Amino acid sequence: MSSRKRRPVIAGNWKMNMTPSATKEFIAQLYENVKGKRGCDIVVCVPAIDIPAVAKACQGKSIKVGAQNVHFEKSGAFTGEISADMLVDAGVKYVVVGHSERRQYFGETDETVNKRTRAAIAAGLTAIVCVGEVLAEREADITEEVVSRQVKLALADVTAEEMKQVIIAYEPVWAIGTGKTATAEQAEEVCALIRGVIAKKYGKQVAREVIIQYGGSMNAKNAAELLAMENIDGGLIGGASLKAVDFSVIVDAAQ
Ligand code: 13P
C-alpha cells in the first residue's frame, strides 16, 4: 500500500479563530505561500461565519473551503444549526465531523457522528471523520479497540462507493493542542490499523484509496516525518494552520 498512490490532503482546522474581516488578508498571504504547489489538496476548515468571506477569497485559487460541523437533518426547527445543503450552497467542499472537541464539549456521540457523516456525503461533501483515543485509553492499552469502534460506528451504512467522500483523521486526543505529537511510529501504527478496519469492511481497493490524515500538534517541524509514513496521507492541523508560513511548510512537506 504505497502512499504514493494517494494524493495527500492537508487541511487546516481553524477552530474558533479568525474573524471574517481577517480572512481576506490571511488567505491572500497563504495563497502567496502555497500557489503552484500541486502535490496535495489544500483545505481550510473555518468557522461557519467565515465561510462566505473565505469562499470569496479562495475563488480561482487552489485552496478549498471546509466547515467544522454539519447538522444531519436537511432543514427545520434546529436553532443554531447549519445543514449540509447550506454548506454546499456557500461553496464548501469538506466538513470536519466528530472532532474530539465536539465529542468532549458538545455531546457528540458515535451515533451523531455517523448521522452527520451520512448527511455530508448525501449532499456531495467530503466528510473528514475524526477519531482518536484519550490519554487514559492509550495508557490502558485500548487504543486499538477505541479507534476501531469509532471508525466502524462512524461508517455504519456508508457504502464502498460513498467512501470516496470520506477522509479519516486520526487525532489522538492527548496530542491535540498540547504540543505533544504522537511519534511518527505511533501515528503510523494507528493509521495502518484504521486502513485494516476499512479493508475488512470494504475490501482492499477501498482501503488502498482512502485518505487517512494525522492530526495533533502537527507543525512545520514534525510534518515531514509524519507524512513520510506509509499510511499517513495528510494532516488535520489546528494551531499551525493559523500561521500562513507554518501551514505552507506543511504543504511543502506533502509535495
Ligand atoms: P493542533 O494542531 O492545534 O494540536 O490541533 C489539532 C486538531 O485538533 C485539528 O483538528
XYZ file of C-alpha atoms and ligand atoms in Angstrom:
265
model
C 0.000 0.000 0.000
C 2.288 2.750 -1.190
C 1.294 6.243 -0.076
C 2.426 7.462 -3.497
C -0.833 6.106 -4.805
C -2.806 8.579 -2.729
C -2.849 12.318 -3.119
C -2.298 13.905 0.307
C -4.868 16.268 1.787
C -3.509 18.995 4.034
C -6.376 20.567 5.949
C -6.268 23.393 8.442
C -8.806 23.404 11.241
C -9.038 26.999 12.380
C -11.346 26.028 15.264
C -12.882 29.151 16.867
C -10.291 31.559 15.488
C -10.188 34.340 12.885
C -12.888 36.968 12.372
C -14.493 37.246 8.925
C -12.718 40.529 8.248
C -9.319 38.984 8.998
C -9.758 36.160 6.493
C -9.150 38.061 3.248
C -5.610 39.052 4.120
C -4.840 35.670 5.638
C -5.991 33.723 2.570
C -4.070 36.095 0.280
C -0.942 35.522 2.358
C -1.469 31.773 2.474
C -2.000 31.634 -1.279
C 1.232 33.532 -1.887
C 2.982 30.742 0.006
C 1.218 27.731 -1.487
C 0.439 28.670 -5.079
C 1.992 26.355 -7.608
C 2.322 23.558 -5.053
C 0.200 20.995 -6.766
C 1.263 17.816 -4.989
C -1.567 17.836 -2.471
C -5.059 19.171 -1.877
C -5.177 22.166 0.427
C -8.228 22.818 2.585
C -9.088 25.355 5.281
C -11.888 24.342 7.661
C -13.179 27.600 9.020
C -15.829 28.864 11.439
C -19.272 28.908 9.808
C -19.486 32.682 9.866
C -16.175 32.961 7.993
C -17.332 30.733 5.120
C -18.669 33.419 2.732
C -15.564 35.585 3.094
C -13.197 32.626 2.784
C -15.091 31.183 -0.202
C -14.789 34.550 -1.937
C -11.113 34.893 -1.088
C -10.400 31.337 -2.341
C -12.199 31.773 -5.660
C -9.971 30.667 -8.533
C -7.274 29.537 -6.097
C -6.032 26.089 -5.176
C -7.334 26.386 -1.605
C -10.627 24.627 -0.866
C -13.104 25.588 1.801
C -14.201 23.326 4.625
C -16.587 23.658 7.558
C -16.129 22.354 11.084
C -19.514 20.753 11.660
C -22.794 19.983 9.902
C -26.256 19.100 11.121
C -27.724 15.807 9.983
C -31.254 16.970 9.186
C -31.925 18.599 5.834
C -33.760 21.607 7.299
C -36.219 22.524 10.018
C -36.518 23.662 13.601
C -32.911 23.217 14.740
C -31.984 26.642 16.046
C -28.323 27.456 15.642
C -27.557 24.581 13.294
C -26.333 24.534 9.685
C -27.337 21.938 7.088
C -25.171 20.209 4.514
C -27.093 21.867 1.667
C -26.389 25.285 3.166
C -22.679 24.495 3.290
C -22.653 23.296 -0.316
C -24.538 26.391 -1.446
C -21.948 28.577 0.291
C -19.081 26.916 -1.606
C -17.941 24.383 0.989
C -16.381 21.114 -0.225
C -15.235 19.448 3.001
C -16.586 19.210 6.518
C -14.952 18.047 9.725
C -17.193 15.589 11.551
C -16.863 14.268 15.084
C -13.870 16.313 16.148
C -12.847 15.356 19.681
C -13.659 18.869 20.890
C -17.235 18.361 19.703
C -17.344 14.926 21.307
C -15.927 16.364 24.539
C -17.765 19.687 24.862
C -20.887 19.402 22.708
C -22.262 15.945 23.361
C -21.243 14.459 20.027
C -21.640 10.677 20.043
C -20.651 7.903 17.648
C -24.273 7.868 16.538
C -24.437 11.574 15.693
C -21.025 11.362 14.037
C -22.467 8.669 11.755
C -25.577 10.736 11.009
C -23.529 13.820 10.189
C -21.158 11.791 8.028
C -24.044 10.388 6.010
C -25.722 13.797 5.663
C -22.469 15.310 4.420
C -21.962 12.536 1.870
C -25.568 12.776 0.658
C -25.091 16.481 -0.040
C -21.906 15.865 -2.020
C -19.428 16.982 0.628
C -16.309 15.129 1.682
C -16.514 14.263 5.377
C -13.312 14.429 7.402
C -14.256 11.989 10.148
C -12.199 12.393 13.315
C -11.319 9.508 15.594
C -8.801 9.117 18.377
C -8.215 7.879 21.884
C -7.856 9.918 25.059
C -4.742 9.574 27.204
C -6.359 7.222 29.738
C -7.349 4.895 26.903
C -3.838 4.874 25.470
C -2.416 4.198 28.920
C -4.918 1.388 29.427
C -3.705 -0.073 26.131
C -7.121 0.041 24.487
C -6.299 2.456 21.637
C -6.945 -0.236 19.054
C -10.404 -1.087 20.393
C -11.396 2.547 20.838
C -10.306 3.686 17.389
C -11.662 0.616 15.564
C -15.001 1.074 17.275
C -15.162 4.782 16.401
C -14.320 4.063 12.759
C -16.862 1.264 12.453
C -19.665 3.245 14.099
C -18.918 6.409 12.118
C -19.116 4.432 8.879
C -22.281 2.453 9.624
C -24.439 2.379 6.474
C -21.788 4.162 4.419
C -21.274 2.271 1.135
C -17.994 1.429 -0.580
C -18.856 3.896 -3.343
C -19.501 6.629 -0.757
C -16.086 6.038 0.809
C -14.672 8.234 -1.973
C -16.240 11.088 0.007
C -14.708 10.084 3.324
C -11.386 11.014 4.858
C -10.461 9.595 8.244
C -8.464 11.864 10.540
C -6.649 10.067 13.321
C -6.304 12.595 16.117
C -5.077 11.203 19.427
C -6.832 13.497 21.895
C -3.761 13.728 24.120
C -1.820 15.233 21.222
C -4.299 17.986 20.362
C -3.170 21.462 21.291
C -0.711 20.045 23.792
C 2.480 20.281 21.764
C 2.766 16.532 22.384
C 2.811 14.945 18.938
C 2.406 11.233 18.532
C 5.683 9.850 17.254
C 5.605 9.026 13.559
C 5.634 5.336 14.527
C 2.708 5.714 16.959
C 0.692 7.629 14.360
C 1.569 5.161 11.616
C 0.577 2.214 13.769
C -2.938 3.543 14.323
C -3.371 4.806 10.736
C -2.407 1.333 9.499
C -4.920 -0.160 11.917
C -7.630 2.143 10.535
C -6.768 1.096 6.985
C -7.095 -2.511 8.136
C -10.548 -1.854 9.593
C -11.590 -0.315 6.284
C -10.104 -3.214 4.316
C -12.094 -5.648 6.384
C -15.327 -3.760 5.830
C -14.929 -2.591 2.233
C -12.130 -4.645 0.715
C -8.576 -3.880 -0.321
C -9.347 -1.463 -3.124
C -11.279 0.983 -0.925
C -8.649 0.640 1.800
C -5.898 1.381 -0.675
C -7.617 4.577 -1.806
C -8.963 6.064 1.416
C -7.138 9.118 2.723
C -6.081 8.842 6.351
C -4.779 12.012 7.978
C -2.911 12.519 11.203
C -3.804 15.420 13.485
C -2.462 16.563 16.848
C 0.278 19.160 17.221
C 1.399 18.660 13.637
C 3.654 21.563 12.767
C 6.283 22.867 10.376
C 8.990 20.865 12.157
C 7.423 17.433 12.505
C 5.179 17.278 9.416
C 7.723 15.778 7.015
C 8.458 12.830 9.274
C 4.765 12.105 9.872
C 3.803 12.497 6.219
C 6.592 10.161 5.146
C 4.852 7.246 6.841
C 3.208 4.762 4.543
C -0.319 5.056 5.907
C -0.409 8.786 6.686
C -1.834 10.680 3.730
C -2.123 14.155 5.070
C -2.767 16.232 8.126
C -5.526 17.955 10.024
C -3.748 20.900 11.528
C -5.009 23.185 14.268
C -2.649 25.764 15.753
C -0.088 25.706 12.940
C -2.797 26.304 10.314
C -3.322 29.795 11.718
C 0.167 30.817 10.619
C 0.350 31.104 6.844
C 4.063 30.341 6.691
C 3.938 27.311 9.005
C 0.942 25.897 7.159
C 2.710 26.287 3.842
C 5.771 24.468 5.187
C 3.439 21.554 5.986
C 2.063 21.793 2.446
C 5.677 21.643 1.198
C 6.261 18.514 3.238
C 3.355 16.859 1.407
C 4.695 17.563 -2.078
P -3.464 21.166 16.989
O -2.744 21.055 15.676
O -3.598 22.576 17.462
O -2.916 20.226 18.012
O -4.972 20.699 16.703
C -5.174 19.514 16.032
C -6.605 19.403 15.721
O -7.426 19.231 16.598
C -7.017 19.544 14.326
O -8.343 19.207 14.148
